[in-house]
């Protein structure tokens, strides 16, 4: 068997490797653009789809890749690397990932170039598609926008991993053996995202300043121009890249099921137009933003971008945002950049879509943060939850939670919201201080207890049933009821207390006979006032309803 | 309860895979509402690697291959995104199978444990009156444990944790795919239906079937259901 590569095979192999490198770069960069990619399957081969995969070619990216390769192919010691980094609007940048396409000396002479190698390269590209969604930078890139952007840089030569910080992890996408060497595709990604310097913290106002007004207009300076090696902004869209002509080698592959000697592989040159790049609107020139800090455990990303506002996420030009987040608080989550802008509503109660941002007002000492703004598909699900659950996660955050959205049905003007009246249901029932035994309704039930629910019976099976009689509390021992899953949450009201509170609710005032018809009249009279109050809050209610949709 | 599917082909359901069939097992613990998305993520990732474009045979035994498109899918209940083949038919077929699995998991007699299997096989024609044999060459089994969570906080943590776990599973799957182990030989035109599922109009996955088992609280598997998702070879 002929072990030397025939010239035709050699030419084909070189071509495969070249286009594989170009397609690899396209897949990686497109996966970091921040939007979902969708291409169509086609049952008839179009001729321009290398490796039988529909991967669009962004001309700028191809141009950069070719520039970096400069006519060479990945070889031993000469790897093609795509570096993905993050750059905040203030100019700080950090390398997130390095994708390496390497070649080593281990040859597989027996393998059939135009068939097996081609198919395995195709499989490797599919693996790359899958892996690019799995590294931490993917989620970061989906949320890029105003606070930061994701940039790429292609270089050829020695792999430089030093910018990834300590303890970076590596994932191997795959390998393909060829007669001239083994192609390996891998990714080294940063896991230590504890960010940046203290100087960002110095610039921010103190956290404890209470500012009820979430919406502050603040213009921001535009960011520094992009680094030339990095992804270009939309204004380059019109440029015609010279690479377009020579990337038009069309791959028309025919495969044969007969012995390899009959394999027909044709490559023809043809001109084809690439579609205009569709990525311009995702390239946002960051104009605002602030510090943000990361803590990453293993491959999971939790971070707190602190932003000062959102404009419309789809505008490709710098936005002087006119609405958005709480300016003074650097660590509030942004209103989602991808989910549309927030209209500026100065001095209004929190807009419904801002419910996200209330989740974490965290101190700056690196306490582990909960997850960042959900992507748009998760929005309704999380936002509709009461913020109670989110704020509870670090217990010691109670003191820093001071800007609260008033609960939808709390019948109080906003400026009367106090710490105890957080927007949880039944907030007014929260005990404000330690309960004395005398006040405990379980021990001293109100004079006219209502119907006993079966729950009462079961809960008080220990014998501390106070609802039977009010005078025998001496005979009962107060058992600290610790039901499962209860924990000291926002308030010192655990599930047990909650149960006890509601064992014996006070009687409805409208039902007591004394008040009777008189209260009815009073109620009717007070209705207009109540309506007026609700009307004032109608924007808030609307926003709340919107968050439910 | 789904009745036994139209059978034929391979032996009794749950039979051990053939000697040279490689088997991979993945395990996940998810919340009830995450079952569907987690299963779809894994199955789609496997099928992405095990699907090609449509073959078009030409004269002299040569063929050309169509193009496979891909699209990103975001999960609603898990902090996770995955890539799947752009084929609505394939997606529908998988969703149907996963939907049945999810319903069975929820049904009575289940304590939330079960497994769903994706098997790739080849058909081998036999003489009449014997029916064709199905020879599996790869078997993916996903064991699922459904957990119940008490409050929103735990659910939020679960979203993230399951997302991370799925990332690990995707990496595992890609590792297996990368080993370039046995794949059926590319068939001639007359044999293509023995290797590939040619019923879809835009892509061509290898012949596969999906089955699932639910474990009852006693730990024994009581329900075994074979569900055909491809054209069957009918027996006599």
PDB file of C-alpha atoms in Angstrom, chain A residues 280-389:
ATOM      1  CA  UNK A 280     -23.570  44.408  13.267  1.00  0.00           C
ATOM      2  CA  UNK A 281     -26.459  44.989  15.505  1.00  0.00           C
ATOM      3  CA  UNK A 282     -24.989  42.881  18.181  1.00  0.00           C
ATOM      4  CA  UNK A 283     -21.867  44.896  18.340  1.00  0.00           C
ATOM      5  CA  UNK A 284     -22.526  47.423  20.964  1.00  0.00           C
ATOM      6  CA  UNK A 285     -20.231  50.170  21.789  1.00  0.00           C
ATOM      7  CA  UNK A 286     -20.397  50.206  25.492  1.00  0.00           C
ATOM      8  CA  UNK A 287     -21.147  53.582  26.852  1.00  0.00           C
ATOM      9  CA  UNK A 288     -21.775  53.006  30.408  1.00  0.00           C
ATOM     10  CA  UNK A 289     -21.256  50.572  33.085  1.00  0.00           C
ATOM     11  CA  UNK A 290     -19.375  50.243  36.177  1.00  0.00           C
ATOM     12  CA  UNK A 291     -17.489  47.865  38.195  1.00  0.00           C
ATOM     13  CA  UNK A 292     -18.465  44.362  38.262  1.00  0.00           C
ATOM     14  CA  UNK A 293     -16.985  41.543  40.107  1.00  0.00           C
ATOM     15  CA  UNK A 294     -17.003  37.862  39.646  1.00  0.00           C
ATOM     16  CA  UNK A 295     -16.686  34.876  41.678  1.00  0.00           C
ATOM     17  CA  UNK A 296     -16.603  31.673  39.861  1.00  0.00           C
ATOM     18  CA  UNK A 297     -16.722  28.288  41.347  1.00  0.00           C
ATOM     19  CA  UNK A 298     -15.646  25.513  39.047  1.00  0.00           C
ATOM     20  CA  UNK A 299     -17.215  26.060  35.720  1.00  0.00           C
ATOM     21  CA  UNK A 300     -20.210  27.898  36.948  1.00  0.00           C
ATOM     22  CA  UNK A 301     -20.415  31.567  36.514  1.00  0.00           C
ATOM     23  CA  UNK A 302     -22.001  33.848  39.036  1.00  0.00           C
ATOM     24  CA  UNK A 303     -21.438  37.449  38.574  1.00  0.00           C
ATOM     25  CA  UNK A 304     -22.810  40.772  39.306  1.00  0.00           C
ATOM     26  CA  UNK A 305     -22.475  43.214  36.532  1.00  0.00           C
ATOM     27  CA  UNK A 306     -23.180  46.550  37.951  1.00  0.00           C
ATOM     28  CA  UNK A 307     -24.628  48.809  35.462  1.00  0.00           C
ATOM     29  CA  UNK A 308     -25.964  52.158  35.500  1.00  0.00           C
ATOM     30  CA  UNK A 309     -28.537  51.852  32.955  1.00  0.00           C
ATOM     31  CA  UNK A 310     -29.850  50.293  29.898  1.00  0.00           C
ATOM     32  CA  UNK A 311     -30.747  51.677  26.632  1.00  0.00           C
ATOM     33  CA  UNK A 312     -32.315  49.745  23.907  1.00  0.00           C
ATOM     34  CA  UNK A 313     -30.280  46.669  23.391  1.00  0.00           C
ATOM     35  CA  UNK A 314     -30.728  46.652  19.698  1.00  0.00           C
ATOM     36  CA  UNK A 315     -29.335  49.973  18.850  1.00  0.00           C
ATOM     37  CA  UNK A 316     -25.959  49.750  17.317  1.00  0.00           C
ATOM     38  CA  UNK A 317     -24.888  53.194  18.191  1.00  0.00           C
ATOM     39  CA  UNK A 318     -23.842  54.651  21.469  1.00  0.00           C
ATOM     40  CA  UNK A 319     -26.745  55.294  23.674  1.00  0.00           C
ATOM     41  CA  UNK A 320     -26.918  57.984  26.205  1.00  0.00           C
ATOM     42  CA  UNK A 321     -29.202  56.095  28.294  1.00  0.00           C
ATOM     43  CA  UNK A 322     -32.045  57.856  29.779  1.00  0.00           C
ATOM     44  CA  UNK A 323     -33.395  55.384  32.129  1.00  0.00           C
ATOM     45  CA  UNK A 324     -32.452  52.315  33.896  1.00  0.00           C
ATOM     46  CA  UNK A 325     -30.988  51.344  37.052  1.00  0.00           C
ATOM     47  CA  UNK A 326     -30.270  52.727  40.298  1.00  0.00           C
ATOM     48  CA  UNK A 327     -27.264  54.813  39.630  1.00  0.00           C
ATOM     49  CA  UNK A 328     -25.834  55.011  43.033  1.00  0.00           C
ATOM     50  CA  UNK A 329     -25.792  51.395  43.615  1.00  0.00           C
ATOM     51  CA  UNK A 330     -23.025  49.757  41.719  1.00  0.00           C
ATOM     52  CA  UNK A 331     -23.936  46.224  42.305  1.00  0.00           C
ATOM     53  CA  UNK A 332     -27.443  46.060  41.297  1.00  0.00           C
ATOM     54  CA  UNK A 333     -28.087  43.848  38.426  1.00  0.00           C
ATOM     55  CA  UNK A 334     -28.754  45.478  35.205  1.00  0.00           C
ATOM     56  CA  UNK A 335     -32.069  45.531  33.659  1.00  0.00           C
ATOM     57  CA  UNK A 336     -31.413  43.051  31.000  1.00  0.00           C
ATOM     58  CA  UNK A 337     -29.615  44.452  28.072  1.00  0.00           C
ATOM     59  CA  UNK A 338     -31.218  42.076  25.686  1.00  0.00           C
ATOM     60  CA  UNK A 339     -34.696  42.477  26.809  1.00  0.00           C
ATOM     61  CA  UNK A 340     -35.362  45.884  25.584  1.00  0.00           C
ATOM     62  CA  UNK A 341     -34.927  49.221  27.081  1.00  0.00           C
ATOM     63  CA  UNK A 342     -36.532  50.636  30.090  1.00  0.00           C
ATOM     64  CA  UNK A 343     -38.285  53.886  29.602  1.00  0.00           C
ATOM     65  CA  UNK A 344     -37.109  56.674  31.789  1.00  0.00           C
ATOM     66  CA  UNK A 345     -39.594  57.280  34.521  1.00  0.00           C
ATOM     67  CA  UNK A 346     -38.063  59.538  37.001  1.00  0.00           C
ATOM     68  CA  UNK A 347     -39.282  59.457  40.549  1.00  0.00           C
ATOM     69  CA  UNK A 348     -41.667  56.668  40.043  1.00  0.00           C
ATOM     70  CA  UNK A 349     -41.900  53.501  41.931  1.00  0.00           C
ATOM     71  CA  UNK A 350     -39.877  50.725  40.517  1.00  0.00           C
ATOM     72  CA  UNK A 351     -40.866  49.676  37.097  1.00  0.00           C
ATOM     73  CA  UNK A 352     -41.895  46.098  36.936  1.00  0.00           C
ATOM     74  CA  UNK A 353     -39.045  44.985  34.762  1.00  0.00           C
ATOM     75  CA  UNK A 354     -36.659  46.292  37.302  1.00  0.00           C
ATOM     76  CA  UNK A 355     -37.616  43.565  39.640  1.00  0.00           C
ATOM     77  CA  UNK A 356     -34.447  41.793  38.583  1.00  0.00           C
ATOM     78  CA  UNK A 357     -32.242  44.440  39.888  1.00  0.00           C
ATOM     79  CA  UNK A 358     -33.472  44.255  43.361  1.00  0.00           C
ATOM     80  CA  UNK A 359     -32.287  40.823  43.797  1.00  0.00           C
ATOM     81  CA  UNK A 360     -28.872  41.442  44.983  1.00  0.00           C
ATOM     82  CA  UNK A 361     -27.624  44.480  46.661  1.00  0.00           C
ATOM     83  CA  UNK A 362     -24.471  43.008  47.869  1.00  0.00           C
ATOM     84  CA  UNK A 363     -21.614  44.266  49.882  1.00  0.00           C
ATOM     85  CA  UNK A 364     -18.303  44.558  48.250  1.00  0.00           C
ATOM     86  CA  UNK A 365     -16.463  42.053  50.237  1.00  0.00           C
ATOM     87  CA  UNK A 366     -16.745  39.278  47.786  1.00  0.00           C
ATOM     88  CA  UNK A 367     -19.678  37.525  49.236  1.00  0.00           C
ATOM     89  CA  UNK A 368     -20.850  34.912  46.867  1.00  0.00           C
ATOM     90  CA  UNK A 369     -23.445  36.323  44.621  1.00  0.00           C
ATOM     91  CA  UNK A 370     -26.372  34.615  43.223  1.00  0.00           C
ATOM     92  CA  UNK A 371     -26.841  34.259  39.564  1.00  0.00           C
ATOM     93  CA  UNK A 372     -26.927  37.122  37.239  1.00  0.00           C
ATOM     94  CA  UNK A 373     -29.703  38.481  35.229  1.00  0.00           C
ATOM     95  CA  UNK A 374     -31.515  35.704  33.595  1.00  0.00           C
ATOM     96  CA  UNK A 375     -31.659  35.580  29.882  1.00  0.00           C
ATOM     97  CA  UNK A 376     -34.807  36.738  28.306  1.00  0.00           C
ATOM     98  CA  UNK A 377     -36.370  33.365  28.163  1.00  0.00           C
ATOM     99  CA  UNK A 378     -36.123  32.987  31.859  1.00  0.00           C
ATOM    100  CA  UNK A 379     -37.305  36.415  32.566  1.00  0.00           C
ATOM    101  CA  UNK A 380     -40.919  35.902  33.257  1.00  0.00           C
ATOM    102  CA  UNK A 381     -40.275  32.963  35.381  1.00  0.00           C
ATOM    103  CA  UNK A 382     -37.931  34.563  37.775  1.00  0.00           C
ATOM    104  CA  UNK A 383     -39.266  38.037  37.799  1.00  0.00           C
ATOM    105  CA  UNK A 384     -42.689  36.989  38.765  1.00  0.00           C
ATOM    106  CA  UNK A 385     -41.367  35.480  41.887  1.00  0.00           C
ATOM    107  CA  UNK A 386     -41.419  37.597  44.885  1.00  0.00           C
ATOM    108  CA  UNK A 387     -38.030  39.016  45.463  1.00  0.00           C
ATOM    109  CA  UNK A 388     -38.159  37.498  48.865  1.00  0.00           C
ATOM    110  CA  UNK A 389     -36.619  34.297  47.734  1.00  0.00           C
TER     111      UNK A 389
END
